Amino acid sequence: MVAAWPAGRASPAAGPPGLLRTLWLVTVAAGHWGAAASGAVGSEETPKCEDLRVGQYICKEPKINDATQEPVNCTNYTAHVPCFPAPNIICKDFSGNETHFTGNEVGFLKPIACRNVNGYSYKVAVALSLFLGWLGADRFYLGYPALGLLKFCTVGFCGIGSLIDFILISMQDPLMGSGAHMNIPEAEIVGPSDGSSYIIDYYGTRLTRLSITNETFRKTQFYP
């Protein structure tokens, strides 16, 4: 004979109601947290194109002005070249728009260093210093009339001043303009009196001051 379970009480097969409710709450909470975590991962902010790493984009060579031998858009010692993110890169372009790039769209404009020139040719200055330096022609050309006149009257300081000027002019002026701008003593070089740089072929031989930045590194030297 089987005894009936008292009315109003839960059957033992069904389990305690409190335990079932606890398991249900834990399941709901876990699902909610999982959805929240998934949403956080999916909502990760898209990076800017200028923050891409080297190898994720390629930049064009600057367009050079034939008269100045500097980039055509050089302003305040800075020019910009267009850069193209690699195919399948997603980033925010210079307009702030999130774009899926195919390799043919401009993602950002990269700043590059350029020089301020004002019509003084490096080749002309060196030639004048070599052949007519004893007459002060190089100093007249570069805008130093007093020194030019002094060299003229002393025949280039008896030749010694002409030799020194030729060496100092041949050293060019640094990439970014006058010695004062680059924190280099002006006695090291002789450039135009207005502080501008010589006109030198952009892809030719020119003096460039090197420095270690985020885009460069120092390679360890090994000696035998």
PDB file of N, CA and C in Angstrom, residues 101-154:
ATOM      1  N   PHE A 101      39.600  49.369 -45.733  1.00  0.00           N
ATOM      2  CA  PHE A 101      40.455  49.769 -46.843  1.00  0.00           C
ATOM      3  C   PHE A 101      40.771  48.588 -47.765  1.00  0.00           C
ATOM      4  N   THR A 102      40.958  48.933 -49.025  1.00  0.00           N
ATOM      5  CA  THR A 102      41.329  47.941 -50.038  1.00  0.00           C
ATOM      6  C   THR A 102      42.761  48.134 -50.526  1.00  0.00           C
ATOM      7  N   GLY A 103      43.444  49.142 -50.004  1.00  0.00           N
ATOM      8  CA  GLY A 103      44.813  49.431 -50.419  1.00  0.00           C
ATOM      9  C   GLY A 103      44.924  50.573 -51.395  1.00  0.00           C
ATOM     10  N   ASN A 104      43.789  51.110 -51.845  1.00  0.00           N
ATOM     11  CA  ASN A 104      43.798  52.204 -52.813  1.00  0.00           C
ATOM     12  C   ASN A 104      43.301  53.522 -52.238  1.00  0.00           C
ATOM     13  N   GLU A 105      42.850  53.527 -50.995  1.00  0.00           N
ATOM     14  CA  GLU A 105      42.313  54.745 -50.385  1.00  0.00           C
ATOM     15  C   GLU A 105      43.349  55.377 -49.458  1.00  0.00           C
ATOM     16  N   VAL A 106      43.357  56.716 -49.421  1.00  0.00           N
ATOM     17  CA  VAL A 106      44.244  57.449 -48.517  1.00  0.00           C
ATOM     18  C   VAL A 106      43.671  57.386 -47.107  1.00  0.00           C
ATOM     19  N   GLY A 107      44.488  56.892 -46.185  1.00  0.00           N
ATOM     20  CA  GLY A 107      44.027  56.779 -44.803  1.00  0.00           C
ATOM     21  C   GLY A 107      44.397  57.969 -43.951  1.00  0.00           C
ATOM     22  N   PHE A 108      45.588  58.520 -44.185  1.00  0.00           N
ATOM     23  CA  PHE A 108      46.032  59.673 -43.405  1.00  0.00           C
ATOM     24  C   PHE A 108      47.193  60.340 -44.133  1.00  0.00           C
ATOM     25  N   LEU A 109      47.546  61.524 -43.673  1.00  0.00           N
ATOM     26  CA  LEU A 109      48.666  62.281 -44.221  1.00  0.00           C
ATOM     27  C   LEU A 109      49.798  62.267 -43.209  1.00  0.00           C
ATOM     28  N   LYS A 110      50.942  61.759 -43.616  1.00  0.00           N
ATOM     29  CA  LYS A 110      52.082  61.638 -42.704  1.00  0.00           C
ATOM     30  C   LYS A 110      52.986  62.861 -42.815  1.00  0.00           C
ATOM     31  N   PRO A 111      53.324  63.508 -41.698  1.00  0.00           N
ATOM     32  CA  PRO A 111      54.232  64.665 -41.762  1.00  0.00           C
ATOM     33  C   PRO A 111      55.675  64.231 -41.968  1.00  0.00           C
ATOM     34  N   ILE A 112      56.392  64.957 -42.812  1.00  0.00           N
ATOM     35  CA  ILE A 112      57.812  64.714 -43.035  1.00  0.00           C
ATOM     36  C   ILE A 112      58.548  66.041 -42.909  1.00  0.00           C
ATOM     37  N   ALA A 113      59.826  65.972 -42.604  1.00  0.00           N
ATOM     38  CA  ALA A 113      60.624  67.184 -42.433  1.00  0.00           C
ATOM     39  C   ALA A 113      61.021  67.750 -43.791  1.00  0.00           C
ATOM     40  N   CYS A 114      61.049  69.060 -43.892  1.00  0.00           N
ATOM     41  CA  CYS A 114      61.524  69.734 -45.101  1.00  0.00           C
ATOM     42  C   CYS A 114      62.276  70.995 -44.677  1.00  0.00           C
ATOM     43  N   ARG A 115      62.875  71.679 -45.625  1.00  0.00           N
ATOM     44  CA  ARG A 115      63.715  72.835 -45.310  1.00  0.00           C
ATOM     45  C   ARG A 115      63.124  74.113 -45.887  1.00  0.00           C
ATOM     46  N   ASN A 116      63.532  75.215 -45.293  1.00  0.00           N
ATOM     47  CA  ASN A 116      63.126  76.531 -45.771  1.00  0.00           C
ATOM     48  C   ASN A 116      64.232  77.090 -46.659  1.00  0.00           C
ATOM     49  N   VAL A 117      63.934  77.259 -47.936  1.00  0.00           N
ATOM     50  CA  VAL A 117      64.923  77.781 -48.878  1.00  0.00           C
ATOM     51  C   VAL A 117      64.432  79.117 -49.426  1.00  0.00           C
ATOM     52  N   ASN A 118      65.423  79.949 -49.818  1.00  0.00           N
ATOM     53  CA  ASN A 118      65.062  81.293 -50.280  1.00  0.00           C
ATOM     54  C   ASN A 118      65.906  81.714 -51.477  1.00  0.00           C
ATOM     55  N   GLY A 119      66.196  80.751 -52.361  1.00  0.00           N
ATOM     56  CA  GLY A 119      66.858  81.101 -53.613  1.00  0.00           C
ATOM     57  C   GLY A 119      68.357  80.979 -53.629  1.00  0.00           C
ATOM     58  N   TYR A 120      69.000  80.551 -52.545  1.00  0.00           N
ATOM     59  CA  TYR A 120      70.457  80.435 -52.513  1.00  0.00           C
ATOM     60  C   TYR A 120      70.869  79.020 -52.911  1.00  0.00           C
ATOM     61  N   SER A 121      71.600  78.907 -54.009  1.00  0.00           N
ATOM     62  CA  SER A 121      72.023  77.612 -54.523  1.00  0.00           C
ATOM     63  C   SER A 121      73.325  77.173 -53.867  1.00  0.00           C
ATOM     64  N   TYR A 122      73.346  75.927 -53.444  1.00  0.00           N
ATOM     65  CA  TYR A 122      74.559  75.385 -52.823  1.00  0.00           C
ATOM     66  C   TYR A 122      75.695  75.276 -53.841  1.00  0.00           C
ATOM     67  N   LYS A 123      75.375  74.862 -55.048  1.00  0.00           N
ATOM     68  CA  LYS A 123      76.398  74.715 -56.076  1.00  0.00           C
ATOM     69  C   LYS A 123      77.025  76.057 -56.428  1.00  0.00           C
ATOM     70  N   VAL A 124      76.202  77.099 -56.517  1.00  0.00           N
ATOM     71  CA  VAL A 124      76.719  78.428 -56.841  1.00  0.00           C
ATOM     72  C   VAL A 124      77.611  78.944 -55.716  1.00  0.00           C
ATOM     73  N   ALA A 125      77.190  78.740 -54.477  1.00  0.00           N
ATOM     74  CA  ALA A 125      77.977  79.223 -53.338  1.00  0.00           C
ATOM     75  C   ALA A 125      79.335  78.536 -53.285  1.00  0.00           C
ATOM     76  N   VAL A 126      79.374  77.228 -53.516  1.00  0.00           N
ATOM     77  CA  VAL A 126      80.650  76.497 -53.492  1.00  0.00           C
ATOM     78  C   VAL A 126      81.544  76.948 -54.644  1.00  0.00           C
ATOM     79  N   ALA A 127      80.965  77.141 -55.827  1.00  0.00           N
ATOM     80  CA  ALA A 127      81.768  77.574 -56.976  1.00  0.00           C
ATOM     81  C   ALA A 127      82.358  78.964 -56.741  1.00  0.00           C
ATOM     82  N   LEU A 128      81.560  79.886 -56.216  1.00  0.00           N
ATOM     83  CA  LEU A 128      82.067  81.229 -55.939  1.00  0.00           C
ATOM     84  C   LEU A 128      83.159  81.195 -54.876  1.00  0.00           C
ATOM     85  N   SER A 129      82.980  80.360 -53.864  1.00  0.00           N
ATOM     86  CA  SER A 129      83.980  80.273 -52.805  1.00  0.00           C
ATOM     87  C   SER A 129      85.284  79.667 -53.307  1.00  0.00           C
ATOM     88  N   LEU A 130      85.173  78.718 -54.233  1.00  0.00           N
ATOM     89  CA  LEU A 130      86.377  78.050 -54.748  1.00  0.00           C
ATOM     90  C   LEU A 130      87.170  78.941 -55.693  1.00  0.00           C
ATOM     91  N   PHE A 131      86.473  79.623 -56.605  1.00  0.00           N
ATOM     92  CA  PHE A 131      87.177  80.371 -57.646  1.00  0.00           C
ATOM     93  C   PHE A 131      87.298  81.870 -57.346  1.00  0.00           C
ATOM     94  N   LEU A 132      86.326  82.443 -56.649  1.00  0.00           N
ATOM     95  CA  LEU A 132      86.351  83.893 -56.385  1.00  0.00           C
ATOM     96  C   LEU A 132      86.258  84.212 -54.895  1.00  0.00           C
ATOM     97  N   GLY A 133      86.563  83.233 -54.081  1.00  0.00           N
ATOM     98  CA  GLY A 133      86.504  83.472 -52.637  1.00  0.00           C
ATOM     99  C   GLY A 133      87.503  84.507 -52.171  1.00  0.00           C
ATOM    100  N   TRP A 134      88.643  84.602 -52.844  1.00  0.00           N
ATOM    101  CA  TRP A 134      89.651  85.591 -52.437  1.00  0.00           C
ATOM    102  C   TRP A 134      89.190  87.019 -52.717  1.00  0.00           C
ATOM    103  N   LEU A 135      88.135  87.174 -53.544  1.00  0.00           N
ATOM    104  CA  LEU A 135      87.539  88.487 -53.788  1.00  0.00           C
ATOM    105  C   LEU A 135      86.284  88.720 -52.927  1.00  0.00           C
ATOM    106  N   GLY A 136      85.924  87.749 -52.123  1.00  0.00           N
ATOM    107  CA  GLY A 136      84.750  87.902 -51.255  1.00  0.00           C
ATOM    108  C   GLY A 136      83.436  87.652 -51.962  1.00  0.00           C
ATOM    109  N   ALA A 137      83.469  87.062 -53.167  1.00  0.00           N
ATOM    110  CA  ALA A 137      82.235  86.866 -53.933  1.00  0.00           C
ATOM    111  C   ALA A 137      81.266  85.944 -53.211  1.00  0.00           C
ATOM    112  N   ASP A 138      81.786  84.947 -52.510  1.00  0.00           N
ATOM    113  CA  ASP A 138      80.901  84.016 -51.806  1.00  0.00           C
ATOM    114  C   ASP A 138      80.141  84.714 -50.693  1.00  0.00           C
ATOM    115  N   ARG A 139      80.830  85.605 -49.965  1.00  0.00           N
ATOM    116  CA  ARG A 139      80.175  86.320 -48.864  1.00  0.00           C
ATOM    117  C   ARG A 139      79.162  87.339 -49.397  1.00  0.00           C
ATOM    118  N   PHE A 140      79.484  87.974 -50.503  1.00  0.00           N
ATOM    119  CA  PHE A 140      78.508  88.886 -51.114  1.00  0.00           C
ATOM    120  C   PHE A 140      77.259  88.115 -51.537  1.00  0.00           C
ATOM    121  N   TYR A 141      77.462  86.964 -52.140  1.00  0.00           N
ATOM    122  CA  TYR A 141      76.339  86.167 -52.632  1.00  0.00           C
ATOM    123  C   TYR A 141      75.441  85.708 -51.485  1.00  0.00           C
ATOM    124  N   LEU A 142      76.032  85.338 -50.358  1.00  0.00           N
ATOM    125  CA  LEU A 142      75.262  84.814 -49.230  1.00  0.00           C
ATOM    126  C   LEU A 142      74.674  85.904 -48.351  1.00  0.00           C
ATOM    127  N   GLY A 143      74.951  87.162 -48.662  1.00  0.00           N
ATOM    128  CA  GLY A 143      74.337  88.255 -47.919  1.00  0.00           C
ATOM    129  C   GLY A 143      75.177  88.801 -46.785  1.00  0.00           C
ATOM    130  N   TYR A 144      76.498  88.702 -46.897  1.00  0.00           N
ATOM    131  CA  TYR A 144      77.400  89.259 -45.887  1.00  0.00           C
ATOM    132  C   TYR A 144      78.292  90.315 -46.559  1.00  0.00           C
ATOM    133  N   PRO A 145      77.776  91.485 -46.892  1.00  0.00           N
ATOM    134  CA  PRO A 145      78.567  92.470 -47.653  1.00  0.00           C
ATOM    135  C   PRO A 145      79.787  92.983 -46.900  1.00  0.00           C
ATOM    136  N   ALA A 146      79.687  93.143 -45.585  1.00  0.00           N
ATOM    137  CA  ALA A 146      80.834  93.657 -44.828  1.00  0.00           C
ATOM    138  C   ALA A 146      81.998  92.677 -44.882  1.00  0.00           C
ATOM    139  N   LEU A 147      81.725  91.402 -44.632  1.00  0.00           N
ATOM    140  CA  LEU A 147      82.793  90.402 -44.710  1.00  0.00           C
ATOM    141  C   LEU A 147      83.293  90.244 -46.133  1.00  0.00           C
ATOM    142  N   GLY A 148      82.381  90.370 -47.098  1.00  0.00           N
ATOM    143  CA  GLY A 148      82.811  90.286 -48.486  1.00  0.00           C
ATOM    144  C   GLY A 148      83.773  91.402 -48.853  1.00  0.00           C
ATOM    145  N   LEU A 149      83.455  92.618 -48.405  1.00  0.00           N
ATOM    146  CA  LEU A 149      84.338  93.751 -48.680  1.00  0.00           C
ATOM    147  C   LEU A 149      85.679  93.577 -47.979  1.00  0.00           C
ATOM    148  N   LEU A 150      85.648  93.049 -46.747  1.00  0.00           N
ATOM    149  CA  LEU A 150      86.893  92.833 -46.001  1.00  0.00           C
ATOM    150  C   LEU A 150      87.764  91.785 -46.697  1.00  0.00           C
ATOM    151  N   LYS A 151      87.164  90.741 -47.196  1.00  0.00           N
ATOM    152  CA  LYS A 151      87.929  89.724 -47.919  1.00  0.00           C
ATOM    153  C   LYS A 151      88.490  90.301 -49.227  1.00  0.00           C
ATOM    154  N   PHE A 152      87.704  91.152 -49.861  1.00  0.00           N
ATOM    155  CA  PHE A 152      88.158  91.763 -51.102  1.00  0.00           C
ATOM    156  C   PHE A 152      89.386  92.637 -50.869  1.00  0.00           C
ATOM    157  N   CYS A 153      89.369  93.412 -49.784  1.00  0.00           N
ATOM    158  CA  CYS A 153      90.480  94.337 -49.495  1.00  0.00           C
ATOM    159  C   CYS A 153      91.730  93.611 -48.994  1.00  0.00           C
ATOM    160  N   THR A 154      91.561  92.456 -48.400  1.00  0.00           N
ATOM    161  CA  THR A 154      92.704  91.720 -47.834  1.00  0.00           C
ATOM    162  C   THR A 154      93.062  90.484 -48.661  1.00  0.00           C
TER     163      THR A 154
END
